Coordinates of C-alpha atoms and ligand atoms in Angstrom, one line a residue:
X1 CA 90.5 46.5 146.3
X2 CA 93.4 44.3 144.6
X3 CA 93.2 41.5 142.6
X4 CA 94.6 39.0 144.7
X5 CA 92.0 39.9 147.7
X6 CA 89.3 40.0 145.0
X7 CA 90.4 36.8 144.0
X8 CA 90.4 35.2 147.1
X9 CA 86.8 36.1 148.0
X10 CA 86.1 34.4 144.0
X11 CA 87.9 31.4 145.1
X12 CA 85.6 31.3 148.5
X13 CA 82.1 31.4 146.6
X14 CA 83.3 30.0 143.3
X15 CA 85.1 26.8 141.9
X16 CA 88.7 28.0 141.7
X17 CA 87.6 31.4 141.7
X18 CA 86.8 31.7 138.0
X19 CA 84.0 30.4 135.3
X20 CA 86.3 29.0 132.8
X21 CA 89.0 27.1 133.8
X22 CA 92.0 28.4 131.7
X23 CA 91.0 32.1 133.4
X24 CA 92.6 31.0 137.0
X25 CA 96.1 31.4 135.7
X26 CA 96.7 27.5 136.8
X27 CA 99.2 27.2 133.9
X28 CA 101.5 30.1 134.3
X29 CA 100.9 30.6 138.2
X30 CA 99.9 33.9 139.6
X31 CA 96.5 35.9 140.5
X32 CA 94.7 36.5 137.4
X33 CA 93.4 40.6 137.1
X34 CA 90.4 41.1 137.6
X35 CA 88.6 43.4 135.2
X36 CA 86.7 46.2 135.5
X37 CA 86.1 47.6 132.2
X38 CA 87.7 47.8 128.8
X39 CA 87.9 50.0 125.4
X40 CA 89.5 49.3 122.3
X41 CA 92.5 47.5 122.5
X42 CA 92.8 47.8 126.4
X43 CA 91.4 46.7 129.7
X44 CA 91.8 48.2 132.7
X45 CA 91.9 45.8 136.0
X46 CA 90.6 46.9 139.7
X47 CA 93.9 48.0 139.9
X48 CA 93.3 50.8 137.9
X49 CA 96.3 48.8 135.6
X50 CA 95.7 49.1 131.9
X51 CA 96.7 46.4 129.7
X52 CA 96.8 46.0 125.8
X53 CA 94.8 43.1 125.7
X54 CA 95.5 40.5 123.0
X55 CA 93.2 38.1 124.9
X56 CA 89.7 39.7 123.1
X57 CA 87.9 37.2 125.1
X58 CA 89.4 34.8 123.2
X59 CA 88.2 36.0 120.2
X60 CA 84.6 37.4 120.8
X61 CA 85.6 40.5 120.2
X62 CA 87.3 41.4 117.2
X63 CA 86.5 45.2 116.8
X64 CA 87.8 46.1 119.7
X65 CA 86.3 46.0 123.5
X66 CA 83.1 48.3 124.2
X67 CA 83.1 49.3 120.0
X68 CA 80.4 52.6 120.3
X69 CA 78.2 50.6 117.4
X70 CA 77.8 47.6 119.3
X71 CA 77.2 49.3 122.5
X72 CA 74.6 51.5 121.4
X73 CA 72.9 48.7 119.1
X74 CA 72.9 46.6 122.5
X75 CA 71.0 49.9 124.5
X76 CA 69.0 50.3 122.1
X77 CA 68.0 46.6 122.2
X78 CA 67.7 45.9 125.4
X79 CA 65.2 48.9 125.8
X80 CA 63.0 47.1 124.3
X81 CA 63.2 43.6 126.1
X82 CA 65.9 41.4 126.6
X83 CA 64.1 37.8 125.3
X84 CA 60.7 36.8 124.2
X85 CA 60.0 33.5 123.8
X86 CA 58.9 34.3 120.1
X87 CA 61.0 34.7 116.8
X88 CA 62.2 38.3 115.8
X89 CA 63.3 40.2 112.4
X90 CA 67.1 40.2 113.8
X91 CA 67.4 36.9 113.7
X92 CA 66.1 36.6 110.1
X93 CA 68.8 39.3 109.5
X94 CA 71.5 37.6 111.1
X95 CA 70.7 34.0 109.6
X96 CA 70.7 35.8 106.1
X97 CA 74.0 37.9 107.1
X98 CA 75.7 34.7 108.0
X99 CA 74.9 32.5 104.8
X100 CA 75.6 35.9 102.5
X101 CA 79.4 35.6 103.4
X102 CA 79.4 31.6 104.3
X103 CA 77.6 30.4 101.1
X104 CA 77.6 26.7 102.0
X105 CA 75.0 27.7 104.8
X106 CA 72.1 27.6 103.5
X107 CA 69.9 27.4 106.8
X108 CA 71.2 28.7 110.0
X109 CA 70.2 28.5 113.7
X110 CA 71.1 30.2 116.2
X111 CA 72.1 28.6 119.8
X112 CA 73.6 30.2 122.8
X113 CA 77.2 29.1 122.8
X114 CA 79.8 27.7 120.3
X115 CA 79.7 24.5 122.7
X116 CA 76.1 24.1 121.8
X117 CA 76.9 24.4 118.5
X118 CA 79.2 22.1 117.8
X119 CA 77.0 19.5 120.0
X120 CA 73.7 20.1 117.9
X121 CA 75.6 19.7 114.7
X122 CA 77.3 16.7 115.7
X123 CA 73.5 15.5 116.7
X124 CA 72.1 16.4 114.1
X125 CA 75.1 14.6 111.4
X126 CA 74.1 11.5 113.5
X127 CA 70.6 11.9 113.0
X128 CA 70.9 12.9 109.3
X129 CA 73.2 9.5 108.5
X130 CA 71.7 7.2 110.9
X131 CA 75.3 6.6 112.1
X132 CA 77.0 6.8 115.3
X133 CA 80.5 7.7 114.9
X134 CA 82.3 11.3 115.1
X135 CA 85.7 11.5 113.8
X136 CA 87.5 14.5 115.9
X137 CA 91.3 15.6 115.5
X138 CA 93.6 15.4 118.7
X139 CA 94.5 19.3 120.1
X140 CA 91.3 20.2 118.0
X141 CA 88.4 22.2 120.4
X142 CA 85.1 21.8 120.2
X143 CA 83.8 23.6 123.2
X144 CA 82.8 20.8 126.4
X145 CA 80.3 18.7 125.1
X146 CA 81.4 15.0 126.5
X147 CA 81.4 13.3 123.1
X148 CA 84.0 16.0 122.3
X149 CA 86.4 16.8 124.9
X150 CA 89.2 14.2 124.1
X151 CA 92.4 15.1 123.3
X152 CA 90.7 19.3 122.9
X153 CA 94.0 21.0 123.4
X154 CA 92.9 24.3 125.0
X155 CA 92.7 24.6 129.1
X156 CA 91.9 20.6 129.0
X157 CA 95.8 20.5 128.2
X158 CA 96.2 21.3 131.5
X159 CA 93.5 19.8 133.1
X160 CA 95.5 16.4 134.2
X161 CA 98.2 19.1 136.0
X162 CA 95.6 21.1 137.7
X163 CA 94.2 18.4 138.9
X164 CA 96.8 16.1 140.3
X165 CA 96.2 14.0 137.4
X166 CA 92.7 13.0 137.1
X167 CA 91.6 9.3 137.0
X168 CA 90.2 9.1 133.3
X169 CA 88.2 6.3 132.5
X170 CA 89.5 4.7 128.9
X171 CA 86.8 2.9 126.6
X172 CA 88.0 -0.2 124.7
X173 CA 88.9 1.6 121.9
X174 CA 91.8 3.3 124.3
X175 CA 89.9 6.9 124.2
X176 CA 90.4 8.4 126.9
X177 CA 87.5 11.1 127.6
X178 CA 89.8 14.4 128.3
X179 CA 87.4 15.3 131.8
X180 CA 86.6 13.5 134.8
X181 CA 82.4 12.9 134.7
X182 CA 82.5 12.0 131.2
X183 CA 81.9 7.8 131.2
X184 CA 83.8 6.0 128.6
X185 CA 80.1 5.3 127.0
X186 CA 80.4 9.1 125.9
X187 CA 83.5 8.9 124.0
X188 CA 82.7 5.5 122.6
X189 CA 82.0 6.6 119.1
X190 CA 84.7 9.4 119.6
X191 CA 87.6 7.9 117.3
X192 CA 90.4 10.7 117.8
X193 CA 93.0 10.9 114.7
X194 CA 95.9 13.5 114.4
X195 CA 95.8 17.0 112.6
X196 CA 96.4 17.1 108.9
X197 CA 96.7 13.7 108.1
X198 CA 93.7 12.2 106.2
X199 CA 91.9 9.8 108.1
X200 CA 90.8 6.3 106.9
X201 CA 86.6 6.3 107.4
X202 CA 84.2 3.6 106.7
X203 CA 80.3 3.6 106.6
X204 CA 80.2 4.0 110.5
X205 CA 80.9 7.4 110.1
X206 CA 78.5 9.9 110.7
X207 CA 80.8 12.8 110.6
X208 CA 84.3 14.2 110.7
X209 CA 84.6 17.7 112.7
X210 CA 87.5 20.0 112.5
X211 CA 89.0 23.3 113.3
X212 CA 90.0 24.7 109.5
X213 CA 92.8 26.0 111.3
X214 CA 93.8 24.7 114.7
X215 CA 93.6 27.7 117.1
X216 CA 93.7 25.4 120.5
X217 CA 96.8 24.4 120.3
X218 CA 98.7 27.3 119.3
X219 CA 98.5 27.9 116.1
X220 CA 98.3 25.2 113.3
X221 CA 97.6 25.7 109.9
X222 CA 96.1 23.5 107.8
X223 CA 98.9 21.3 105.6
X224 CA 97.8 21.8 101.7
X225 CA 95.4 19.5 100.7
X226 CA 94.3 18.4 104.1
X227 CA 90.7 20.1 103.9
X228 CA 90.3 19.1 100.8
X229 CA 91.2 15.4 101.5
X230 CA 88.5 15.6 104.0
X231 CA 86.0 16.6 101.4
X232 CA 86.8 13.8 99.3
X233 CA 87.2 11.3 102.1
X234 CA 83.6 12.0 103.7
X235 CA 82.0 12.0 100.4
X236 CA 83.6 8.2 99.1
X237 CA 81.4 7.1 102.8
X238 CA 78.8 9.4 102.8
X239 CA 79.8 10.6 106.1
X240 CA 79.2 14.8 106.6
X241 CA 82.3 17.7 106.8
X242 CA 81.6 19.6 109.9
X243 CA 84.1 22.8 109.7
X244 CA 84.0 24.1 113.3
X245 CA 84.3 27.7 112.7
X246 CA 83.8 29.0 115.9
X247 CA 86.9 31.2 116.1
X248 CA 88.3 31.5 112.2
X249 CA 84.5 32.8 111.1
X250 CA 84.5 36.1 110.5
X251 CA 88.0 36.5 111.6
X252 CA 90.5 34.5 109.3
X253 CA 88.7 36.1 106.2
X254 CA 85.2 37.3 104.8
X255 CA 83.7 34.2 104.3
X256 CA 85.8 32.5 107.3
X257 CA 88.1 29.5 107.0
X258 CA 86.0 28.1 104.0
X259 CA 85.9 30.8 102.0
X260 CA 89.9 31.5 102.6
X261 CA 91.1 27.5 101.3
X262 CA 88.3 27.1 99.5
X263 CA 86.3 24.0 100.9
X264 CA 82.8 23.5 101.0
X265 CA 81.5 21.6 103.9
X266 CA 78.2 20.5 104.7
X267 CA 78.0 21.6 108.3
X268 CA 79.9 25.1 109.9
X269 CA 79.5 25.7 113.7
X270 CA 80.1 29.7 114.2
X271 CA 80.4 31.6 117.7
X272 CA 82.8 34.0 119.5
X273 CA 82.9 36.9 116.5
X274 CA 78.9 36.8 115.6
X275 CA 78.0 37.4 119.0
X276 CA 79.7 40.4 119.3
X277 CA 80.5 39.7 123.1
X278 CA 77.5 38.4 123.3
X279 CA 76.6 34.8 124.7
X280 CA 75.7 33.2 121.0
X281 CA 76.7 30.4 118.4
X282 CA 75.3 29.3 115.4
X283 CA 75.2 26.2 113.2
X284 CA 74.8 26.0 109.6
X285 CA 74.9 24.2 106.4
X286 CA 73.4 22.1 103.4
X287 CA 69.2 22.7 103.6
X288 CA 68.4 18.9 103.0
X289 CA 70.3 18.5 106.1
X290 CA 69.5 21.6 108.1
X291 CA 65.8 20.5 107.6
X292 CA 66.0 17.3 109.4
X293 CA 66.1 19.9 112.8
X294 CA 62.8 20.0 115.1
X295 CA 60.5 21.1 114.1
X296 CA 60.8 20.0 110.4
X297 CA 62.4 16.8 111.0
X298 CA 62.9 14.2 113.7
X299 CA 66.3 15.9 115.3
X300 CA 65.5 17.7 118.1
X301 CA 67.6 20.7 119.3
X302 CA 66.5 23.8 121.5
X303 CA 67.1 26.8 123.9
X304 CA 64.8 29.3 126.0
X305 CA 67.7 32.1 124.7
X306 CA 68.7 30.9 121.2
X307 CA 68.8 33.8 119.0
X308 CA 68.3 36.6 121.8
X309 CA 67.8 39.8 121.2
X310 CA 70.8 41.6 122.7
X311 CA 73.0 38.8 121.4
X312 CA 71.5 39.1 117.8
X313 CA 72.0 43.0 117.9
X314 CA 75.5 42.7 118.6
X315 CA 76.3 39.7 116.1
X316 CA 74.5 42.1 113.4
X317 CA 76.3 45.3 114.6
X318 CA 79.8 43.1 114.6
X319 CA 79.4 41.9 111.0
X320 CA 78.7 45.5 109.9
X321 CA 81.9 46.6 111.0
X322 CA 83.5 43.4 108.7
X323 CA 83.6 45.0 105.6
X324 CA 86.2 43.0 103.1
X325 CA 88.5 45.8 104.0
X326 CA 88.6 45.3 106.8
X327 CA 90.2 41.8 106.7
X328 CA 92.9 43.0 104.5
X329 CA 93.4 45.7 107.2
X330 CA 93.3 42.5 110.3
X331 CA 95.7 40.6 108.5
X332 CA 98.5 43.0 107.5
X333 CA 98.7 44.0 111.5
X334 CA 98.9 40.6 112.0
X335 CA 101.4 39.5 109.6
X336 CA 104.0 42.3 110.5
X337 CA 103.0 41.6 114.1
X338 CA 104.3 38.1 113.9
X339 CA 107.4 39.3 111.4
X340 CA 108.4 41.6 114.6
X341 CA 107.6 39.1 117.4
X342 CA 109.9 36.8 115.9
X343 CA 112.4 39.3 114.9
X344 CA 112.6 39.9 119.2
X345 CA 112.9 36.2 119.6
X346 CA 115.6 35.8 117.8
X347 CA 117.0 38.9 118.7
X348 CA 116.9 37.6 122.4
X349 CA 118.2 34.2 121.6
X350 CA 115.0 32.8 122.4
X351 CA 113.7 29.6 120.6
X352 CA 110.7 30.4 119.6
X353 CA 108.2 30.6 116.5
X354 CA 105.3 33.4 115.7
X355 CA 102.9 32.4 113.9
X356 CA 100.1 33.5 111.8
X357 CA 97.4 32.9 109.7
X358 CA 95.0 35.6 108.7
X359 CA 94.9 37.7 111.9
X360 CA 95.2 34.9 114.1
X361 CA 98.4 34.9 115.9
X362 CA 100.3 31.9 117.7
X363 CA 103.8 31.6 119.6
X364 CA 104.9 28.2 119.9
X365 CA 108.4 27.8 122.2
X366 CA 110.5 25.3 120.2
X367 CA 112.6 25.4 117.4
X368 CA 110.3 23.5 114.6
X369 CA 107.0 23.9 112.9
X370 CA 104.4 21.8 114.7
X371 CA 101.6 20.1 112.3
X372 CA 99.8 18.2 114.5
X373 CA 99.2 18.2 118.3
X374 CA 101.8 15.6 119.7
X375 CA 104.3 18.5 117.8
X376 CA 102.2 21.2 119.9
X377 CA 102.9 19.8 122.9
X378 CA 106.2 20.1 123.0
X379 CA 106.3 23.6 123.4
X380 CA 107.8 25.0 126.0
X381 CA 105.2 25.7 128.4
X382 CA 107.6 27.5 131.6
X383 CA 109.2 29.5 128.9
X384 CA 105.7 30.6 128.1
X385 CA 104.7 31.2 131.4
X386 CA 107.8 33.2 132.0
X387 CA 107.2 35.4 128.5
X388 CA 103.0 35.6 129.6
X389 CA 104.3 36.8 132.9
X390 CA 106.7 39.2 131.5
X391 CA 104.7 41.0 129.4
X392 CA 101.5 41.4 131.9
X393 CA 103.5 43.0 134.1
X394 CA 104.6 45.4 131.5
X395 CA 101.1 46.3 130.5
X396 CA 100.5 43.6 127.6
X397 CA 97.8 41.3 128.5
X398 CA 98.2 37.0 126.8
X399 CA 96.0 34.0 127.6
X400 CA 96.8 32.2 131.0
X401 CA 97.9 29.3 128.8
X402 CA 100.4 28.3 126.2
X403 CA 97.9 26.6 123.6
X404 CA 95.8 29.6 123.2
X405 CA 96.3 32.4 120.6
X406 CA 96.6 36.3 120.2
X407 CA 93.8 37.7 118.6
X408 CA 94.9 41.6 117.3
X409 CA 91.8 43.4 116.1
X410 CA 90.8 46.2 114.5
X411 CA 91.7 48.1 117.6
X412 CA 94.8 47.0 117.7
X413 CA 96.2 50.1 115.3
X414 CA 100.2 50.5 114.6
X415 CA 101.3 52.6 117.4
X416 CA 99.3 49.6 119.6
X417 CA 101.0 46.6 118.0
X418 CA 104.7 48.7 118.1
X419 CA 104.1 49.4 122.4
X420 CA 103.4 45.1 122.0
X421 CA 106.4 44.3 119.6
X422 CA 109.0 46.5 121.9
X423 CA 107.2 45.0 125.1
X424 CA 108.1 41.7 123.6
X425 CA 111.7 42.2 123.2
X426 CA 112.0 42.3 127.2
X427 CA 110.0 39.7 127.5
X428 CA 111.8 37.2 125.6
X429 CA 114.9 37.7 126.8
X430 CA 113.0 36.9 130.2
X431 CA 112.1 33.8 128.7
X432 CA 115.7 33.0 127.2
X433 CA 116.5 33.0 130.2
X434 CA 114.0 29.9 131.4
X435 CA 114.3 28.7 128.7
X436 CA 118.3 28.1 128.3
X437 CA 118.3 27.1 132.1
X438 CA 115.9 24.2 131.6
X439 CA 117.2 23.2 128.4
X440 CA 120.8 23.0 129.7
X441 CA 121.6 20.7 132.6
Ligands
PLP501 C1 85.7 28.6 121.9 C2 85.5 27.4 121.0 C3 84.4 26.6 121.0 C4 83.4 26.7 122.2 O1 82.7 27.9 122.2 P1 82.0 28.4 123.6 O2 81.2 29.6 123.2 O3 83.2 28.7 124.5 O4 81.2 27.3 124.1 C5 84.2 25.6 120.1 N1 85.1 25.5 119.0 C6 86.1 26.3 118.9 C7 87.0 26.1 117.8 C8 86.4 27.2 119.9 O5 87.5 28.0 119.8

């Protein structure tokens, strides 16, 4: 069986052939690989290709794919039932794991996804204030909850493409939602501001929510003193810091993005990393707020699956493997990776920038450093496509899209990263190429 017959029986029975969007390859072009298993750093496709795989399911997997500890803590779990309707000692261990390294969460619950997440945290800010109004940061993603989607970077960057350009409806304000199906209603007490620039709030403001560091739009790092402004600027309205931590916990340090710059918020939305590959989020914070959840308090928020079993044996197993050391381990790979990536770019001629914080890694294809998302934007997405293309076909697995990031994990050893780094040098003389042919007429 190849991929592109397999993928044209997915495209018969499912919506584009995938279930998530950014999967189909719509923004490089091509037949995305199907996969049939994966180890470590590498997945093999039906194919019987093998690809290093920067990808990690976008960052669920940070130990590397099928880790022996996870696996078998998964077995062993789901020999003895897979959910129960009725609490269990796991998640007790993983709530306490969580606020051990994430010390501004003092209550945790568990949901099923990091979408969920950041939706009951933004519900519950609401219902903690008594306000309506959710400051969010343009190219910032916070999973597809409608109040949310705007401006989210990610696959909804290429949304208005993929579609033909969707009709958007656009509420007074001028927000536009970011997704066909969501009414202007929904985004009405969306106000949409740009990355690391402080906003302006008043006493309508429930809550501000951000990505620490900006991982949906490439890579962005927080500018000094942004996350800290934010601190100061909730507290002068009373309005709640929701860090959406969903990829940078447990990845970008110890104690995540907050422990890493320092900043305490009252809210932190986790997912991908605890989960372990596992379908789980998490949201967490201050107890006088955490307690105003159902049933304690008057916010309700639920799920048949929250805090299941396999899902909370993996989390646990993950965050064993997370030692300290093991962060200093992530990010020196990372840093020299990005040193050496850029060293090919500009071997090749190629106009590009790697970038890195922690062990995140980001490429954008332009010759500055972009700080917000309008700066994101302009990267170059054909050269991307053409680098992304060049490098899958010699065995080195990207995202489908040119706002997403590499995540190199603790399977991702020297001799891994040098096959990548020498890999690359091809590549971006592939994408010199597109890229000098556009750029001059
Ligand atoms: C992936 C992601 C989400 C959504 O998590 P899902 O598990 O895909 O619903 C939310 N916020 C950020 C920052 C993410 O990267």
């Amino acid at each position: 069986m190849t991929n592109a017959e397999l993928f044209a029986r997915a495209c018969d029975v499912i919506p584009g052939g995938v279930n998530s969007p950014v999967r189909a390859f719509g923004a490089v072009g091509g037949t995305p690989y199907f996969v049939t298993r994966a180890e470590g750093p590498y997945v093999w496709d039906v194919e019987g290709r093998r690809y290093i795989d920067l990808v990690q399911s976008y960052g669920a997997i940070i130990a590397g794919h099928a880790h022996p500890r996870i696996v078998d803590a998964v077995r062993r779990a789901a020999g003895d039932g897979t959910s129960y309707g009725a609490p269990t000692e796991r998640e007790v261990q993983l709530a306490e794991a969580i606020r051990e390294r994430v010390p501004s969460c003092d209550k945790v619950r568990m949901v099923a996804s990091g979408t969920e997440a950041t939706m009951s945290a933004i519900r519950l800010a609401r219902g903690f204030t008594g306000r309506s109004r959710v400051v969010k940061f343009a190219g910032n993603y916070h999973g597809h909850g409608d109040a949310l989607l705007a401006e989210s970077g990610s696959g909804v960057a290429q949304l208005g493409r993929a579609a033909g350009g969707a009709q958007l409806d656009v509420d007074e304000a001028g927000t536009s939602p970011g997704s066909a199906g969501v009414p202007a209603s929904a985004v009405a007490d969306t106000t949409i501001v740009a990355y690391n620039q402080v906003p302006h709030l008043d006493d309508s403001v429930a809550c501000v929510i951000v990505e620490p560091v900006a991982a949906n739009m490439g890579l962005v790092a927080p500018a000094a003193g942004f996350l800290d402004g934010l601190r100061s600027a909730c507290d002068q309205v009373g309005a709640l810091l929701i860090l959406d931590e969903v990829i940078t916990g447990f990845r970008v340090a110890w104690g995540g993005a907050q422990g890493h710059y320092g900043v305490r918020p009252d809210l932190t939305c986790f997912g991908k990393v605890i989960g372990g590959g596992l379908n789980v989020g998490a949201f967490g914070g201050r107890a006088d707020v955490m307690d105003h959840l159902a049933p304690l308090g008057p916010v309700y928020q639920a799920g048949t699956l929250s805090g299941n079993p396999l899902a909370t044996a993996a989390g646990l197993a993950a965050l064993d493997l997370l030692d300290p050391d093991a962060y200093d381990t992530l990010g020196g790979r990372a840093g020299r990776l990005a040193c050496a990536l850029q060293g090919q770019f500009d071997a090749a001629g190629l106009v590009a920038r790697a970038t890195v914080v922690g062990s995140l890694v980001g490429v954008y294809f332009g010759d500055h450093h972009p700080v917000d998302y309008a700066d994101a934007r302009r990267t170059d997405e054909a050269a991307y496509a053409a680098f992304f293309h060049a490098m899958l076909q010699r065995g080195v697995a990207l995202a489908p899209g040119a706002y997403e990031i590499a995540f190199p994990g603790l399977a991702h050893d020297d001799a891994v990263l040098d096959t990548v780094v020498e890999v690359a040098g091809e590549a971006a003389a592939v994408a010199a190429a597109v890229a000098g042919s556009r750029s001059s007429p």
